[in-house]
Amino acid sequence: MVAPLMDVSYAEVAAQRVMDRADQLAAISESAGQLTRVYLSVQHLRANQLVAGWMAQTGMTTWQDAVGNICGRYEGKQEGAKAILLGSHLDTVRNAGRYDGMLGVLCALEVVAYLHQHNLQLEQAIEIVGFGDEEGTRFGITLLGSRGLTGTWPGHWLNCEDASGVSVAQAMVLAGLDPSRIANAERPKTDFSAYLELHIEQGPVLEEEDLALGVVTAINGACRLNCSFTGHAGHAGTVPMALRKDALAAAAEWMTLIEATTRRYGPDEVATVGTLSCAPGAVNVIPGDVKLTLDIRSPHDESLERLLNQLLAEGEAIAARRGVQFSAEAYYAIPATPCDAKLQATLAQAVSDVQGRCLSLPSGAGHDAIAIAERWPSAMLFVRCEKGISHHPAEAVIESDVALAVQAFTQAVTKLAGE
Ligand SMILES: [Zn+2]
């Protein structure tokens, strides 16, 4: 049986509760006046307790798992049924906003609250997880919470240390967890049929389109490279223009081409030169050596590779024409995470129902879904955030957008869990 559609006035009250709870969570911080809540801290455990209390109010059984995720389960018609997993993370960057991560957990709570209030049990159970670490703020390693569920913690993670020299293993003990039991957090593939994560967009696309909600097609893959142009340094007054091997002029030409080529290439690919250093670096010396970085992302691995090859070929061509050397070395690469097509379609239908149309867009930032998608079909619902700002205290969402999000999310989850 499919639940009746949530009416607007109910969604408004739910959205108020979400905003109020986001404020309550934002007050749990290691520093007054700022929001910083890191993995396995006292604040992390307090946030878990608060969320567990809210879960219990909506008829869920709750537990904290072996890596410190807070978990809740709302039974289906038959006890022990397969579940749909909803969630996001409860940790933050330093001096964070209050919605990145938390909004996904709080809206998931509203889905269950709605079912509970209407005394509805679906074919599938619903579980909610508040992941303990997605941002990697404390230990410099990310997705510790979601990789706990997939059982893919690399062995060396326990030895990683925070800025004070406390290891993950020591922090776990201090938090009342047993590092020898992290494998207990792993969930068998058969436990869940799907994972849905609601998250703020962290970009300006929905705002530009004047839409509250969008459905994620894929989490972008990324590649980062260290690049250089090497020419000849020389006297700015004595070397004629025709005889120069100016490394910075070559780099500048490449940068404008990176921008133009990537813009032409497609709507979803992005490429950025984020750092550039120039030597010798004097007003009266022709630059002989330039080092720069390239960050390139795409929701499609093949597109990323094709674009990257094109950009590198352009760099080579510029260098050859100018008689300088060009080099590029990749030092980081992560493949794209495509979202499940059927789940995307269900989310898109629900989004169209509540806001008239649906926009599909890639996610430029990483999410827990990267890890979870390795084991379970996963999809994401994006909520507009003001000016696309995130990881900053100015991070903001509109309450009426949250109301639409709760409506669409509830409809999609109900449909999937009712089948
Ligand atoms: Zn996040």
Coordinates of C-alpha atoms and ligand atoms in Angstrom, one line a residue:
M1 CA 0.0 0.0 0.0
V2 CA 1.2 3.5 -0.9
A3 CA 0.8 6.2 1.7
P4 CA -1.4 9.2 0.8
L5 CA 0.5 12.2 -0.4
M6 CA 1.7 14.5 2.3
D7 CA -0.4 17.6 2.5
V8 CA 1.2 21.1 2.3
S9 CA 0.4 22.1 5.8
Y10 CA 1.9 19.0 7.3
A11 CA 5.0 19.5 5.2
E12 CA 5.3 23.1 6.5
V13 CA 5.2 21.9 10.1
A14 CA 7.8 19.2 9.3
A15 CA 10.1 21.8 7.7
Q16 CA 9.8 24.0 10.7
R17 CA 10.9 21.1 12.8
V18 CA 13.8 20.3 10.5
M19 CA 15.0 24.0 10.8
D20 CA 14.6 24.0 14.5
R21 CA 16.5 20.7 14.9
A22 CA 19.3 21.9 12.6
D23 CA 19.7 24.8 15.0
Q24 CA 19.8 22.4 18.0
L25 CA 22.5 20.3 16.3
A26 CA 24.4 23.5 15.3
A27 CA 24.6 24.3 19.1
I28 CA 26.7 21.2 19.6
S29 CA 30.1 22.4 18.8
E30 CA 33.6 22.3 20.1
S31 CA 33.9 26.1 19.8
A32 CA 31.5 28.7 21.0
G33 CA 30.0 30.8 18.2
Q34 CA 31.2 28.5 15.5
L35 CA 30.1 25.1 14.4
T36 CA 32.8 22.5 14.4
R37 CA 31.9 18.9 15.2
V38 CA 34.4 16.2 14.4
Y39 CA 34.5 12.4 14.4
L40 CA 34.6 10.7 17.8
S41 CA 34.5 13.9 19.7
V42 CA 32.4 14.5 22.8
Q43 CA 30.2 16.7 20.5
H44 CA 29.8 13.8 18.0
L45 CA 28.5 11.6 20.8
R46 CA 26.1 14.3 22.0
A47 CA 24.8 14.8 18.5
N48 CA 24.3 11.1 18.2
Q49 CA 22.3 11.0 21.4
L50 CA 20.1 13.9 20.3
V51 CA 19.4 12.3 17.0
A52 CA 18.7 8.9 18.6
G53 CA 16.1 10.6 20.8
W54 CA 14.4 12.0 17.8
M55 CA 14.5 8.6 16.1
A56 CA 12.9 7.0 19.2
Q57 CA 10.1 9.6 19.1
T58 CA 9.2 8.4 15.6
G59 CA 8.9 4.7 16.5
M60 CA 12.4 3.7 15.6
T61 CA 14.7 1.3 17.4
T62 CA 18.1 2.9 17.7
W63 CA 21.7 1.9 18.2
Q64 CA 25.2 3.3 17.7
D65 CA 27.2 1.1 15.5
A66 CA 30.8 -0.1 15.9
V67 CA 32.3 2.9 14.1
G68 CA 30.1 5.5 15.8
N69 CA 27.3 6.0 13.3
I70 CA 23.9 6.6 14.8
C71 CA 21.3 4.2 13.4
G72 CA 17.6 3.8 13.6
R73 CA 15.1 1.3 12.2
Y74 CA 11.4 1.6 11.5
E75 CA 10.0 -1.8 10.9
G76 CA 8.1 -2.8 7.8
K77 CA 4.9 -4.9 7.8
Q78 CA 7.0 -7.9 8.7
E79 CA 9.7 -7.8 11.2
G80 CA 13.2 -8.2 9.7
A81 CA 12.2 -7.1 6.2
K82 CA 14.7 -5.7 3.8
A83 CA 15.1 -1.9 4.4
I84 CA 15.6 1.3 2.5
L85 CA 18.5 3.2 4.0
L86 CA 18.2 6.9 4.3
G87 CA 21.0 9.1 5.7
S88 CA 23.8 11.6 5.5
H89 CA 26.5 12.7 7.9
L90 CA 26.5 14.5 11.2
D91 CA 30.2 15.7 11.3
T92 CA 31.3 19.0 10.0
V93 CA 34.2 20.9 8.6
R94 CA 35.7 23.6 10.9
N95 CA 33.5 26.7 11.2
A96 CA 30.8 24.9 9.2
G97 CA 27.3 25.6 8.1
R98 CA 24.4 23.8 9.8
Y99 CA 22.8 22.0 6.8
D100 CA 25.6 20.1 5.0
G101 CA 25.0 16.5 6.1
M102 CA 22.5 17.3 8.9
L103 CA 19.7 18.2 6.5
G104 CA 19.7 14.7 5.0
V105 CA 19.4 13.1 8.4
L106 CA 16.7 15.5 9.6
C107 CA 14.6 15.2 6.4
A108 CA 14.9 11.4 6.6
L109 CA 13.5 11.6 10.2
E110 CA 10.5 13.5 8.8
V111 CA 9.8 10.7 6.3
V112 CA 9.6 8.2 9.2
A113 CA 7.7 10.6 11.4
Y114 CA 5.0 10.9 8.7
L115 CA 4.6 7.1 8.5
H116 CA 4.6 6.8 12.2
Q117 CA 2.0 9.5 12.7
H118 CA -0.2 7.9 10.1
N119 CA 0.4 4.4 11.6
L120 CA 1.7 3.2 8.2
Q121 CA 3.9 0.2 7.8
L122 CA 5.3 -0.5 4.4
E123 CA 6.6 -3.7 2.7
Q124 CA 10.1 -2.7 3.5
A125 CA 11.6 -1.3 6.7
I126 CA 13.2 2.1 6.7
E127 CA 16.6 2.7 8.4
I128 CA 18.2 6.0 9.0
V129 CA 21.9 6.5 9.5
G130 CA 23.7 9.6 10.7
F131 CA 27.3 8.9 9.6
G132 CA 30.0 9.8 12.1
D133 CA 32.6 11.0 9.6
E134 CA 32.2 12.1 6.0
E135 CA 34.2 15.3 5.9
G136 CA 37.5 13.9 7.2
T137 CA 38.1 17.0 9.3
R138 CA 39.8 15.3 12.2
F139 CA 42.0 12.6 10.8
G140 CA 42.4 13.7 7.2
I141 CA 40.7 10.5 5.9
T142 CA 37.1 10.6 4.7
L143 CA 34.0 8.5 4.6
L144 CA 34.9 6.6 7.8
G145 CA 31.2 6.3 8.7
S146 CA 29.9 5.0 5.3
R147 CA 33.0 2.8 4.9
G148 CA 32.1 1.2 8.2
L149 CA 28.8 0.0 6.8
T150 CA 30.5 -1.4 3.7
G151 CA 33.3 -3.0 5.7
T152 CA 35.9 -1.3 3.6
W153 CA 38.1 0.4 6.3
P154 CA 41.7 0.0 5.2
G155 CA 43.8 -1.5 8.1
H156 CA 46.0 1.6 8.4
W157 CA 43.1 3.9 9.2
L158 CA 43.2 3.0 12.9
N159 CA 46.8 4.4 13.1
C160 CA 45.9 7.8 11.5
E161 CA 46.4 10.6 13.9
D162 CA 44.6 13.9 14.5
A163 CA 46.5 17.2 15.0
S164 CA 47.1 16.3 18.7
G165 CA 48.6 12.9 17.9
V166 CA 45.5 11.0 19.0
S167 CA 45.0 8.0 16.7
V168 CA 41.7 6.8 15.4
A169 CA 42.0 3.7 17.6
Q170 CA 42.7 5.8 20.7
A171 CA 39.9 8.1 19.9
M172 CA 37.5 5.2 19.5
V173 CA 38.5 3.9 22.9
L174 CA 37.9 7.3 24.4
A175 CA 34.5 7.4 22.8
G176 CA 33.6 4.0 24.3
L177 CA 34.1 2.1 21.0
D178 CA 36.2 -1.0 20.5
P179 CA 38.7 -0.7 17.6
S180 CA 38.9 -4.5 17.4
R181 CA 35.2 -4.7 16.6
I182 CA 34.9 -2.2 13.7
A183 CA 34.0 -5.1 11.4
N184 CA 30.7 -5.4 13.3
A185 CA 29.5 -2.1 11.6
E186 CA 29.5 -3.9 8.3
R187 CA 26.0 -4.6 6.9
P188 CA 25.3 -7.5 4.5
K189 CA 24.2 -6.6 1.0
T190 CA 20.9 -8.2 1.6
D191 CA 20.0 -5.8 4.4
F192 CA 19.2 -2.9 2.1
S193 CA 17.5 -2.5 -1.2
A194 CA 18.5 1.1 -1.7
Y195 CA 20.3 4.1 -0.2
L196 CA 18.8 7.6 -0.6
E197 CA 20.7 10.7 0.5
L198 CA 19.2 14.1 0.6
H199 CA 21.8 16.9 0.7
I200 CA 22.2 20.6 0.0
E201 CA 23.5 21.2 -3.5
Q202 CA 26.7 23.1 -2.4
G203 CA 26.5 24.8 -5.8
P204 CA 24.5 27.5 -7.5
V205 CA 22.7 25.6 -10.3
L206 CA 19.3 25.1 -8.6
E207 CA 19.2 28.7 -7.5
E208 CA 20.1 29.8 -11.1
E209 CA 17.2 27.6 -12.4
D210 CA 14.9 28.9 -9.7
L211 CA 14.2 25.4 -8.4
A212 CA 14.1 24.1 -4.9
L213 CA 15.0 20.5 -5.7
G214 CA 17.1 18.5 -8.2
V215 CA 18.1 14.9 -8.7
V216 CA 21.7 13.9 -8.9
T217 CA 22.8 11.9 -11.9
A218 CA 26.3 11.0 -10.6
I219 CA 28.9 12.2 -8.2
N220 CA 31.7 13.6 -10.3
G221 CA 34.9 11.7 -10.8
A222 CA 38.0 13.9 -10.5
C223 CA 41.6 14.0 -11.5
R224 CA 44.3 16.3 -10.2
L225 CA 47.6 17.0 -11.8
N226 CA 50.8 18.9 -11.2
C227 CA 51.8 20.6 -14.4
S228 CA 54.7 22.8 -15.5
F229 CA 56.0 24.9 -18.3
T230 CA 59.8 25.3 -18.5
G231 CA 61.3 27.9 -20.7
H232 CA 64.3 30.2 -20.3
A233 CA 64.5 33.0 -17.7
G234 CA 66.0 36.2 -19.3
H235 CA 66.5 39.9 -18.9
A236 CA 63.2 41.7 -19.4
G237 CA 65.0 44.5 -21.2
T238 CA 67.5 42.8 -23.5
V239 CA 65.7 39.7 -24.9
P240 CA 63.7 40.6 -28.0
M241 CA 60.1 39.3 -28.0
A242 CA 60.7 36.9 -30.9
L243 CA 63.6 35.2 -29.0
R244 CA 61.8 34.6 -25.7
K245 CA 60.9 31.3 -24.1
D246 CA 58.4 32.7 -21.6
A247 CA 57.0 29.9 -19.5
L248 CA 54.3 32.1 -17.9
A249 CA 53.0 33.4 -21.3
A250 CA 52.7 29.7 -22.3
A251 CA 50.9 28.8 -19.1
A252 CA 48.5 31.8 -19.5
E253 CA 47.7 30.7 -23.1
W254 CA 47.0 27.2 -21.8
M255 CA 44.8 28.5 -19.0
T256 CA 42.5 30.5 -21.3
L257 CA 42.3 27.4 -23.6
I258 CA 41.5 25.1 -20.6
E259 CA 38.5 27.4 -19.9
A260 CA 37.4 27.7 -23.5
T261 CA 37.8 24.0 -24.3
T262 CA 36.0 22.8 -21.2
R263 CA 33.1 25.2 -21.7
R264 CA 32.7 24.0 -25.2
Y265 CA 33.0 20.4 -24.2
G266 CA 29.8 19.9 -22.3
P267 CA 27.7 21.3 -19.4
D268 CA 28.8 18.8 -16.8
E269 CA 32.6 19.0 -17.1
V270 CA 34.7 21.5 -15.0
A271 CA 38.4 22.2 -15.1
T272 CA 40.3 24.6 -12.8
V273 CA 43.8 25.9 -12.5
G274 CA 43.8 26.6 -8.7
T275 CA 47.5 27.3 -8.1
L276 CA 50.3 28.8 -10.1
S277 CA 53.8 29.7 -9.1
C278 CA 56.3 31.5 -11.3
A279 CA 60.1 31.6 -11.1
P280 CA 62.3 33.4 -10.8
G281 CA 59.4 35.8 -10.1
A282 CA 60.8 39.3 -10.5
V283 CA 59.4 42.3 -12.3
N284 CA 62.4 42.5 -14.7
V285 CA 62.9 38.8 -15.4
I286 CA 61.2 36.7 -18.1
P287 CA 59.6 33.8 -16.2
G288 CA 61.5 30.6 -16.9
D289 CA 59.6 28.1 -14.9
V290 CA 55.9 27.9 -14.0
K291 CA 54.2 25.3 -11.9
L292 CA 50.5 25.0 -11.9
T293 CA 47.8 22.5 -10.9
L294 CA 44.8 21.2 -12.9
D295 CA 41.7 19.9 -11.3
I296 CA 39.2 18.3 -13.7
R297 CA 35.9 16.7 -12.9
S298 CA 33.1 15.0 -14.7
P299 CA 30.1 12.7 -14.0
H300 CA 31.4 10.4 -16.8
D301 CA 34.8 8.7 -16.5
E302 CA 35.2 8.5 -20.3
S303 CA 34.3 12.2 -20.8
L304 CA 36.8 13.1 -18.1
E305 CA 39.5 11.1 -19.8
R306 CA 38.7 12.5 -23.3
L307 CA 38.7 16.1 -22.1
L308 CA 41.9 15.6 -20.0
N309 CA 43.7 14.2 -23.1
Q310 CA 42.5 17.1 -25.2
L311 CA 43.7 19.6 -22.6
L312 CA 47.1 17.9 -22.3
A313 CA 47.5 17.8 -26.0
E314 CA 46.7 21.6 -26.1
G315 CA 49.4 22.2 -23.5
E316 CA 51.9 20.2 -25.5
A317 CA 51.0 22.1 -28.7
I318 CA 51.4 25.4 -27.0
A319 CA 54.8 24.4 -25.6
A320 CA 56.0 23.1 -29.0
R321 CA 55.0 26.2 -30.7
R322 CA 56.7 28.4 -28.1
G323 CA 59.8 26.2 -27.8
V324 CA 59.2 25.5 -24.1
Q325 CA 58.8 22.2 -22.2
F326 CA 55.4 21.0 -20.8
S327 CA 54.9 18.3 -18.3
A328 CA 51.8 17.0 -16.4
E329 CA 51.6 14.3 -13.7
A330 CA 48.4 13.1 -12.1
Y331 CA 48.6 12.7 -8.4
Y332 CA 45.0 12.0 -7.5
A333 CA 42.1 10.3 -9.3
I334 CA 38.7 9.1 -8.2
P335 CA 36.2 7.6 -10.6
A336 CA 32.6 9.0 -11.0
T337 CA 29.8 7.4 -9.0
P338 CA 26.7 7.1 -11.2
C339 CA 23.4 7.1 -9.3
D340 CA 21.0 4.2 -9.8
A341 CA 18.7 4.9 -12.8
K342 CA 15.6 3.5 -11.3
L343 CA 16.0 5.4 -8.0
Q344 CA 16.8 8.6 -10.0
A345 CA 13.5 8.1 -11.9
T346 CA 11.5 7.6 -8.7
L347 CA 13.1 10.7 -7.2
A348 CA 12.5 12.7 -10.4
Q349 CA 8.9 11.8 -10.5
A350 CA 8.4 12.9 -6.9
V351 CA 10.3 16.1 -7.5
S352 CA 8.2 16.9 -10.6
D353 CA 5.0 16.2 -8.6
V354 CA 5.9 18.8 -5.9
Q355 CA 7.6 21.5 -8.0
G356 CA 6.2 21.0 -11.5
R357 CA 9.5 20.0 -13.1
C358 CA 12.7 18.2 -12.3
L359 CA 16.3 19.1 -13.0
S360 CA 18.9 16.5 -13.1
L361 CA 22.5 17.5 -12.3
P362 CA 25.8 16.0 -11.3
S363 CA 27.3 16.5 -7.9
G364 CA 30.6 18.3 -7.9
A365 CA 31.3 17.5 -4.3
G366 CA 31.9 14.1 -2.7
H367 CA 29.3 12.4 -0.5
D368 CA 28.7 9.3 1.7
A369 CA 26.9 7.9 -1.4
I370 CA 30.3 7.3 -3.0
A371 CA 31.1 4.6 -0.5
I372 CA 27.5 3.2 -0.2
A373 CA 27.0 2.9 -3.9
E374 CA 29.8 0.3 -4.0
R375 CA 27.4 -2.1 -2.3
W376 CA 23.8 -0.8 -2.7
P377 CA 21.9 1.0 -5.4
S378 CA 22.1 4.7 -4.4
A379 CA 20.7 8.0 -5.4
M380 CA 20.7 11.6 -4.1
L381 CA 18.2 14.4 -3.9
F382 CA 19.6 18.0 -3.9
V383 CA 18.1 20.9 -2.1
R384 CA 18.9 24.5 -3.2
C385 CA 21.2 26.4 -0.9
E386 CA 21.7 30.1 -0.9
K387 CA 24.2 31.3 -3.5
G388 CA 25.6 27.7 -3.5
I389 CA 27.6 28.5 -0.3
S390 CA 28.6 25.6 1.9
H391 CA 31.4 24.7 4.3
H392 CA 30.8 28.2 5.7
P393 CA 28.6 29.7 8.5
A394 CA 26.6 31.5 5.8
E395 CA 25.3 28.2 4.5
A396 CA 21.5 28.6 4.2
V397 CA 18.4 26.9 3.0
I398 CA 14.8 28.2 2.6
E399 CA 12.2 26.7 4.9
S400 CA 9.7 26.4 2.0
D401 CA 12.3 24.5 0.0
V402 CA 12.7 22.1 3.0
A403 CA 8.9 21.6 3.0
L404 CA 9.1 20.6 -0.7
A405 CA 12.0 18.3 0.0
V406 CA 10.2 16.5 2.8
Q407 CA 7.2 16.1 0.6
A408 CA 9.2 14.7 -2.4
F409 CA 11.5 12.6 -0.2
T410 CA 8.5 11.0 1.6
Q411 CA 6.7 10.3 -1.6
A412 CA 9.8 8.7 -3.2
V413 CA 10.7 6.6 -0.2
T414 CA 7.1 5.5 0.4
K415 CA 6.8 4.4 -3.2
L416 CA 10.0 2.4 -3.1
A417 CA 9.3 0.9 0.3
G418 CA 5.7 0.1 -0.6
E419 CA 6.6 -2.0 -3.6
Ligands
ZN1 ZN 28.0 16.8 3.2

